[in-house]
Amino acid sequence: MVIEALGTQALEVLAGKGQRRDFAKGVSIFRHGEPGASLLIVKSGRAEVSITTATGQKSILGLVGPGDVIGDIACLDGGPRSADVVALEPLVGLEVARRDVLQTLKDDGDSAILVIVALCQKARNASEMFELKALASGQSRLASCILRLLNDQNGEAGSDRVKVSQSWLGAYAGLTRENVNRQLKSWEAEGIARFDNGAVLIANLNALRDIAINEGG
């Protein structure tokens, strides 16, 4: 999501040009390959971003929630959507047409520069995800993914929980649900992390970081 790099004023300008859209749980917001004629500013609710290979294997790229902007890459370059986005719960957003997004950037050069910087950061993040999923250790991959989710929701890994299912976390880390369950039980015994009531609870953040760094590098 690169449009989020814009300042508050520019985002408010975009939001003012948007049309309210309501999505029920399980409904597709964007589909991979369809034209990128708009972006969506999420006002409430959560959605899952994923891709599915030609063989039917699903890989989860992340979650989005209130304040996030989705569909901005395809909206900016006019190309097809690069992923599927599905509402995980009732979701409300503001849909902004591509012509309005481009006009806003033309009128505000500083905002355009911020978007360019954010695009570069997104490319770096994509490289990091490829590196993460190439790690030989499933334990390290799982630890790295949990830390990444903490970063995504807090700006820094300072919280103590990630609300996701074990199946979802497995798809995100490239592991089976069984492997995730086995690893979390091992971490629970070691006082590092455990799964409880639909969330991964972090008991020892430094230990989790050590696993991600030492086994990943």
PDB file of C-alpha atoms in Angstrom:
ATOM      1  CA  MET A   1       0.000   0.000   0.000  1.00  0.00           C
ATOM      2  CA  VAL A   2       1.879   3.054  -1.222  1.00  0.00           C
ATOM      3  CA  ILE A   3      -0.841   5.712  -1.189  1.00  0.00           C
ATOM      4  CA  GLU A   4      -0.788   5.510   2.608  1.00  0.00           C
ATOM      5  CA  ALA A   5       2.549   7.349   2.426  1.00  0.00           C
ATOM      6  CA  LEU A   6       0.672  10.534   1.545  1.00  0.00           C
ATOM      7  CA  GLY A   7       0.164  13.215   4.144  1.00  0.00           C
ATOM      8  CA  THR A   8      -3.112  13.540   6.031  1.00  0.00           C
ATOM      9  CA  GLN A   9      -4.300  16.431   3.874  1.00  0.00           C
ATOM     10  CA  ALA A  10      -3.721  14.584   0.585  1.00  0.00           C
ATOM     11  CA  LEU A  11      -5.461  11.470   1.916  1.00  0.00           C
ATOM     12  CA  GLU A  12      -8.409  13.587   2.987  1.00  0.00           C
ATOM     13  CA  VAL A  13      -8.591  15.054  -0.527  1.00  0.00           C
ATOM     14  CA  LEU A  14      -8.699  11.549  -1.987  1.00  0.00           C
ATOM     15  CA  ALA A  15     -11.278  10.382   0.550  1.00  0.00           C
ATOM     16  CA  GLY A  16     -13.437  13.357  -0.396  1.00  0.00           C
ATOM     17  CA  LYS A  17     -13.522  12.084  -3.959  1.00  0.00           C
ATOM     18  CA  GLY A  18     -14.453   8.535  -2.957  1.00  0.00           C
ATOM     19  CA  GLN A  19     -17.739   6.675  -3.103  1.00  0.00           C
ATOM     20  CA  ARG A  20     -18.828   4.508  -0.187  1.00  0.00           C
ATOM     21  CA  ARG A  21     -18.703   0.764  -0.826  1.00  0.00           C
ATOM     22  CA  ASP A  22     -20.009  -1.935   1.529  1.00  0.00           C
ATOM     23  CA  PHE A  23     -18.771  -5.543   1.375  1.00  0.00           C
ATOM     24  CA  ALA A  24     -20.225  -8.513   3.253  1.00  0.00           C
ATOM     25  CA  LYS A  25     -17.990 -11.139   4.868  1.00  0.00           C
ATOM     26  CA  GLY A  26     -16.480 -13.452   2.253  1.00  0.00           C
ATOM     27  CA  VAL A  27     -17.113 -11.119  -0.678  1.00  0.00           C
ATOM     28  CA  SER A  28     -14.299 -10.409  -3.172  1.00  0.00           C
ATOM     29  CA  ILE A  29     -13.226  -6.781  -3.124  1.00  0.00           C
ATOM     30  CA  PHE A  30     -10.630  -7.128  -5.882  1.00  0.00           C
ATOM     31  CA  ARG A  31      -9.798 -10.132  -8.056  1.00  0.00           C
ATOM     32  CA  HIS A  32      -6.396 -10.992  -9.464  1.00  0.00           C
ATOM     33  CA  GLY A  33      -6.134  -9.962 -13.121  1.00  0.00           C
ATOM     34  CA  GLU A  34      -9.080  -7.573 -13.269  1.00  0.00           C
ATOM     35  CA  PRO A  35      -8.481  -3.950 -14.403  1.00  0.00           C
ATOM     36  CA  GLY A  36      -7.128  -1.574 -11.783  1.00  0.00           C
ATOM     37  CA  ALA A  37      -9.567   1.281 -12.303  1.00  0.00           C
ATOM     38  CA  SER A  38      -9.714   2.432  -8.669  1.00  0.00           C
ATOM     39  CA  LEU A  39      -8.354   2.043  -5.150  1.00  0.00           C
ATOM     40  CA  LEU A  40     -10.169   1.525  -1.870  1.00  0.00           C
ATOM     41  CA  ILE A  41      -9.590   3.320   1.440  1.00  0.00           C
ATOM     42  CA  VAL A  42     -10.700   0.973   4.222  1.00  0.00           C
ATOM     43  CA  LYS A  43     -12.857   2.671   6.847  1.00  0.00           C
ATOM     44  CA  SER A  44     -13.876  -0.368   8.903  1.00  0.00           C
ATOM     45  CA  GLY A  45     -13.492  -4.151   8.779  1.00  0.00           C
ATOM     46  CA  ARG A  46     -10.611  -6.407   7.725  1.00  0.00           C
ATOM     47  CA  ALA A  47      -9.658  -8.104   4.469  1.00  0.00           C
ATOM     48  CA  GLU A  48      -7.168 -10.749   3.345  1.00  0.00           C
ATOM     49  CA  VAL A  49      -4.752 -10.219   0.468  1.00  0.00           C
ATOM     50  CA  SER A  50      -3.604 -13.394  -1.305  1.00  0.00           C
ATOM     51  CA  ILE A  51      -2.478 -14.941  -4.567  1.00  0.00           C
ATOM     52  CA  THR A  52      -3.279 -18.394  -5.947  1.00  0.00           C
ATOM     53  CA  THR A  53      -0.903 -20.281  -8.219  1.00  0.00           C
ATOM     54  CA  ALA A  54      -1.915 -22.091 -11.400  1.00  0.00           C
ATOM     55  CA  THR A  55      -1.860 -25.327  -9.402  1.00  0.00           C
ATOM     56  CA  GLY A  56      -4.353 -23.947  -6.903  1.00  0.00           C
ATOM     57  CA  GLN A  57      -1.924 -23.267  -4.042  1.00  0.00           C
ATOM     58  CA  LYS A  58      -2.935 -20.203  -2.057  1.00  0.00           C
ATOM     59  CA  SER A  59      -0.350 -17.899  -0.529  1.00  0.00           C
ATOM     60  CA  ILE A  60      -1.459 -15.156   1.874  1.00  0.00           C
ATOM     61  CA  LEU A  61       0.326 -11.834   1.468  1.00  0.00           C
ATOM     62  CA  GLY A  62      -1.188 -10.001   4.408  1.00  0.00           C
ATOM     63  CA  LEU A  63      -4.160  -8.418   6.149  1.00  0.00           C
ATOM     64  CA  VAL A  64      -5.611  -4.932   5.768  1.00  0.00           C
ATOM     65  CA  GLY A  65      -7.829  -2.956   8.114  1.00  0.00           C
ATOM     66  CA  PRO A  66      -9.108   0.545   8.931  1.00  0.00           C
ATOM     67  CA  GLY A  67      -6.884   3.254   7.488  1.00  0.00           C
ATOM     68  CA  ASP A  68      -5.244   0.956   4.935  1.00  0.00           C
ATOM     69  CA  VAL A  69      -5.408   1.584   1.195  1.00  0.00           C
ATOM     70  CA  ILE A  70      -5.768  -1.361  -1.185  1.00  0.00           C
ATOM     71  CA  GLY A  71      -5.569  -1.663  -4.949  1.00  0.00           C
ATOM     72  CA  ASP A  72      -3.279   1.337  -5.269  1.00  0.00           C
ATOM     73  CA  ILE A  73      -0.521  -0.285  -7.355  1.00  0.00           C
ATOM     74  CA  ALA A  74      -2.857  -1.341 -10.173  1.00  0.00           C
ATOM     75  CA  CYS A  75      -4.654   1.991  -9.835  1.00  0.00           C
ATOM     76  CA  LEU A  76      -1.414   3.917 -10.301  1.00  0.00           C
ATOM     77  CA  ASP A  77      -0.065   2.050 -13.340  1.00  0.00           C
ATOM     78  CA  GLY A  78      -3.410   1.092 -14.888  1.00  0.00           C
ATOM     79  CA  GLY A  79      -2.417  -2.566 -15.006  1.00  0.00           C
ATOM     80  CA  PRO A  80      -4.335  -5.605 -13.747  1.00  0.00           C
ATOM     81  CA  ARG A  81      -4.784  -6.415 -10.067  1.00  0.00           C
ATOM     82  CA  SER A  82      -1.812  -8.377  -8.735  1.00  0.00           C
ATOM     83  CA  ALA A  83      -3.702 -10.182  -5.942  1.00  0.00           C
ATOM     84  CA  ASP A  84      -7.094 -11.210  -4.625  1.00  0.00           C
ATOM     85  CA  VAL A  85      -8.634  -9.244  -1.758  1.00  0.00           C
ATOM     86  CA  VAL A  86     -11.496 -10.810   0.205  1.00  0.00           C
ATOM     87  CA  ALA A  87     -13.432  -9.335   3.138  1.00  0.00           C
ATOM     88  CA  LEU A  88     -12.861 -11.335   6.333  1.00  0.00           C
ATOM     89  CA  GLU A  89     -15.739  -9.494   8.009  1.00  0.00           C
ATOM     90  CA  PRO A  90     -18.217  -6.788   6.964  1.00  0.00           C
ATOM     91  CA  LEU A  91     -16.092  -4.048   5.434  1.00  0.00           C
ATOM     92  CA  VAL A  92     -16.793  -0.423   4.541  1.00  0.00           C
ATOM     93  CA  GLY A  93     -14.507   1.558   2.246  1.00  0.00           C
ATOM     94  CA  LEU A  94     -14.248   4.609   0.024  1.00  0.00           C
ATOM     95  CA  GLU A  95     -13.564   3.785  -3.629  1.00  0.00           C
ATOM     96  CA  VAL A  96     -11.574   6.435  -5.506  1.00  0.00           C
ATOM     97  CA  ALA A  97     -11.403   6.359  -9.303  1.00  0.00           C
ATOM     98  CA  ARG A  98      -7.979   6.234 -10.986  1.00  0.00           C
ATOM     99  CA  ARG A  99      -8.490   9.564 -12.754  1.00  0.00           C
ATOM    100  CA  ASP A 100      -9.043  11.292  -9.403  1.00  0.00           C
ATOM    101  CA  VAL A 101      -5.963   9.658  -7.871  1.00  0.00           C
ATOM    102  CA  LEU A 102      -3.717  10.701 -10.764  1.00  0.00           C
ATOM    103  CA  GLN A 103      -5.097  14.239 -10.793  1.00  0.00           C
ATOM    104  CA  THR A 104      -4.401  14.601  -7.082  1.00  0.00           C
ATOM    105  CA  LEU A 105      -0.777  13.575  -7.620  1.00  0.00           C
ATOM    106  CA  LYS A 106      -0.420  15.938 -10.587  1.00  0.00           C
ATOM    107  CA  ASP A 107      -1.675  18.808  -8.438  1.00  0.00           C
ATOM    108  CA  ASP A 108       0.601  17.966  -5.507  1.00  0.00           C
ATOM    109  CA  GLY A 109       4.230  17.301  -6.453  1.00  0.00           C
ATOM    110  CA  ASP A 110       5.323  16.600  -2.862  1.00  0.00           C
ATOM    111  CA  SER A 111       2.710  13.857  -2.583  1.00  0.00           C
ATOM    112  CA  ALA A 112       3.921  12.342  -5.849  1.00  0.00           C
ATOM    113  CA  ILE A 113       7.461  12.108  -4.438  1.00  0.00           C
ATOM    114  CA  LEU A 114       6.160  10.391  -1.293  1.00  0.00           C
ATOM    115  CA  VAL A 115       4.429   7.808  -3.476  1.00  0.00           C
ATOM    116  CA  ILE A 116       7.667   7.148  -5.402  1.00  0.00           C
ATOM    117  CA  VAL A 117       9.553   6.579  -2.126  1.00  0.00           C
ATOM    118  CA  ALA A 118       6.794   4.239  -0.902  1.00  0.00           C
ATOM    119  CA  LEU A 119       6.953   2.266  -4.169  1.00  0.00           C
ATOM    120  CA  CYS A 120      10.675   1.726  -3.629  1.00  0.00           C
ATOM    121  CA  GLN A 121      10.018   0.531  -0.070  1.00  0.00           C
ATOM    122  CA  LYS A 122       7.352  -1.852  -1.326  1.00  0.00           C
ATOM    123  CA  ALA A 123       9.872  -3.376  -3.730  1.00  0.00           C
ATOM    124  CA  ARG A 124      12.289  -3.863  -0.815  1.00  0.00           C
ATOM    125  CA  ASN A 125       9.553  -5.494   1.267  1.00  0.00           C
ATOM    126  CA  ALA A 126       8.744  -7.894  -1.558  1.00  0.00           C
ATOM    127  CA  SER A 127      12.402  -8.948  -1.679  1.00  0.00           C
ATOM    128  CA  GLU A 128      12.360  -9.500   2.084  1.00  0.00           C
ATOM    129  CA  MET A 129       9.300 -11.758   1.805  1.00  0.00           C
ATOM    130  CA  PHE A 130      10.989 -13.849  -0.908  1.00  0.00           C
ATOM    131  CA  GLU A 131      14.042 -14.189   1.341  1.00  0.00           C
ATOM    132  CA  LEU A 132      11.862 -15.071   4.328  1.00  0.00           C
ATOM    133  CA  LYS A 133      10.057 -17.895   2.530  1.00  0.00           C
ATOM    134  CA  ALA A 134      13.376 -19.236   1.256  1.00  0.00           C
ATOM    135  CA  LEU A 135      14.613 -19.850   4.801  1.00  0.00           C
ATOM    136  CA  ALA A 136      15.285 -23.529   5.409  1.00  0.00           C
ATOM    137  CA  SER A 137      14.032 -23.472   8.999  1.00  0.00           C
ATOM    138  CA  GLY A 138      10.264 -23.539   9.372  1.00  0.00           C
ATOM    139  CA  GLN A 139      10.710 -22.240  12.934  1.00  0.00           C
ATOM    140  CA  SER A 140      12.596 -19.212  11.660  1.00  0.00           C
ATOM    141  CA  ARG A 141      10.026 -18.540   8.931  1.00  0.00           C
ATOM    142  CA  LEU A 142       7.187 -18.694  11.409  1.00  0.00           C
ATOM    143  CA  ALA A 143       8.965 -16.394  13.868  1.00  0.00           C
ATOM    144  CA  SER A 144       9.781 -13.919  11.092  1.00  0.00           C
ATOM    145  CA  CYS A 145       6.183 -13.902   9.835  1.00  0.00           C
ATOM    146  CA  ILE A 146       4.780 -13.271  13.314  1.00  0.00           C
ATOM    147  CA  LEU A 147       7.220 -10.392  13.793  1.00  0.00           C
ATOM    148  CA  ARG A 148       6.249  -8.991  10.401  1.00  0.00           C
ATOM    149  CA  LEU A 149       2.563  -9.102  11.353  1.00  0.00           C
ATOM    150  CA  LEU A 150       3.357  -7.324  14.608  1.00  0.00           C
ATOM    151  CA  ASN A 151       5.180  -4.629  12.641  1.00  0.00           C
ATOM    152  CA  ASP A 152       2.301  -4.253  10.220  1.00  0.00           C
ATOM    153  CA  GLN A 153      -0.257  -3.642  12.938  1.00  0.00           C
ATOM    154  CA  ASN A 154       1.824  -1.574  15.346  1.00  0.00           C
ATOM    155  CA  GLY A 155       4.553   0.163  13.382  1.00  0.00           C
ATOM    156  CA  GLU A 156       7.067  -1.698  15.544  1.00  0.00           C
ATOM    157  CA  ALA A 157       7.064  -5.112  17.167  1.00  0.00           C
ATOM    158  CA  GLY A 158       5.882  -3.927  20.552  1.00  0.00           C
ATOM    159  CA  SER A 159       2.527  -5.639  21.027  1.00  0.00           C
ATOM    160  CA  ASP A 160       1.966  -9.086  22.466  1.00  0.00           C
ATOM    161  CA  ARG A 161      -0.572 -10.684  20.128  1.00  0.00           C
ATOM    162  CA  VAL A 162      -1.436 -11.369  16.493  1.00  0.00           C
ATOM    163  CA  LYS A 163      -5.070 -12.232  15.795  1.00  0.00           C
ATOM    164  CA  VAL A 164      -4.913 -14.928  13.095  1.00  0.00           C
ATOM    165  CA  SER A 165      -5.889 -18.570  12.728  1.00  0.00           C
ATOM    166  CA  GLN A 166      -3.226 -21.264  12.584  1.00  0.00           C
ATOM    167  CA  SER A 167      -4.321 -22.174   9.056  1.00  0.00           C
ATOM    168  CA  TRP A 168      -3.989 -18.548   7.923  1.00  0.00           C
ATOM    169  CA  LEU A 169      -0.598 -18.212   9.586  1.00  0.00           C
ATOM    170  CA  GLY A 170       0.560 -21.392   7.872  1.00  0.00           C
ATOM    171  CA  ALA A 171      -0.466 -20.091   4.457  1.00  0.00           C
ATOM    172  CA  TYR A 172       1.323 -16.818   5.188  1.00  0.00           C
ATOM    173  CA  ALA A 173       4.539 -18.548   6.273  1.00  0.00           C
ATOM    174  CA  GLY A 174       4.424 -21.308   3.656  1.00  0.00           C
ATOM    175  CA  LEU A 175       3.861 -24.030   6.281  1.00  0.00           C
ATOM    176  CA  THR A 176       1.091 -26.531   6.986  1.00  0.00           C
ATOM    177  CA  ARG A 177      -1.350 -25.892   9.818  1.00  0.00           C
ATOM    178  CA  GLU A 178       0.027 -28.969  11.564  1.00  0.00           C
ATOM    179  CA  ASN A 179       3.562 -27.578  11.490  1.00  0.00           C
ATOM    180  CA  VAL A 180       2.354 -24.250  12.872  1.00  0.00           C
ATOM    181  CA  ASN A 181       0.441 -25.999  15.661  1.00  0.00           C
ATOM    182  CA  ARG A 182       3.445 -28.170  16.536  1.00  0.00           C
ATOM    183  CA  GLN A 183       5.799 -25.196  16.628  1.00  0.00           C
ATOM    184  CA  LEU A 184       3.469 -23.071  18.765  1.00  0.00           C
ATOM    185  CA  LYS A 185       3.121 -25.899  21.269  1.00  0.00           C
ATOM    186  CA  SER A 186       6.907 -26.166  21.442  1.00  0.00           C
ATOM    187  CA  TRP A 187       7.196 -22.411  21.979  1.00  0.00           C
ATOM    188  CA  GLU A 188       4.516 -22.557  24.664  1.00  0.00           C
ATOM    189  CA  ALA A 189       6.581 -25.097  26.583  1.00  0.00           C
ATOM    190  CA  GLU A 190       9.596 -22.789  26.259  1.00  0.00           C
ATOM    191  CA  GLY A 191       7.647 -19.718  27.379  1.00  0.00           C
ATOM    192  CA  ILE A 192       8.030 -17.932  24.022  1.00  0.00           C
ATOM    193  CA  ALA A 193       4.544 -17.864  22.488  1.00  0.00           C
ATOM    194  CA  ARG A 194       1.246 -19.748  22.490  1.00  0.00           C
ATOM    195  CA  PHE A 195      -2.034 -19.899  20.610  1.00  0.00           C
ATOM    196  CA  ASP A 196      -5.146 -18.908  22.548  1.00  0.00           C
ATOM    197  CA  ASN A 197      -8.675 -17.885  21.503  1.00  0.00           C
ATOM    198  CA  GLY A 198      -7.825 -17.206  17.865  1.00  0.00           C
ATOM    199  CA  ALA A 199      -4.583 -15.318  18.447  1.00  0.00           C
ATOM    200  CA  VAL A 200      -0.860 -15.915  18.861  1.00  0.00           C
ATOM    201  CA  LEU A 201       0.171 -14.491  22.235  1.00  0.00           C
ATOM    202  CA  ILE A 202       3.818 -13.463  22.547  1.00  0.00           C
ATOM    203  CA  ALA A 203       5.379 -14.110  25.964  1.00  0.00           C
ATOM    204  CA  ASN A 204       9.025 -13.485  25.055  1.00  0.00           C
ATOM    205  CA  LEU A 205       9.479 -11.093  22.138  1.00  0.00           C
ATOM    206  CA  ASN A 206      13.284 -11.081  22.361  1.00  0.00           C
ATOM    207  CA  ALA A 207      13.414 -14.870  22.130  1.00  0.00           C
ATOM    208  CA  LEU A 208      11.194 -14.751  19.051  1.00  0.00           C
ATOM    209  CA  ARG A 209      13.506 -12.179  17.477  1.00  0.00           C
ATOM    210  CA  ASP A 210      16.523 -14.373  18.245  1.00  0.00           C
ATOM    211  CA  ILE A 211      14.891 -17.330  16.494  1.00  0.00           C
ATOM    212  CA  ALA A 212      14.149 -15.237  13.416  1.00  0.00           C
ATOM    213  CA  ILE A 213      17.657 -13.747  13.266  1.00  0.00           C
ATOM    214  CA  ASN A 214      19.870 -16.638  14.354  1.00  0.00           C
ATOM    215  CA  GLU A 215      18.157 -19.395  12.400  1.00  0.00           C
ATOM    216  CA  GLY A 216      17.394 -17.146   9.465  1.00  0.00           C
ATOM    217  CA  GLY A 217      20.887 -15.843   9.031  1.00  0.00           C
TER     218      GLY A 217
END
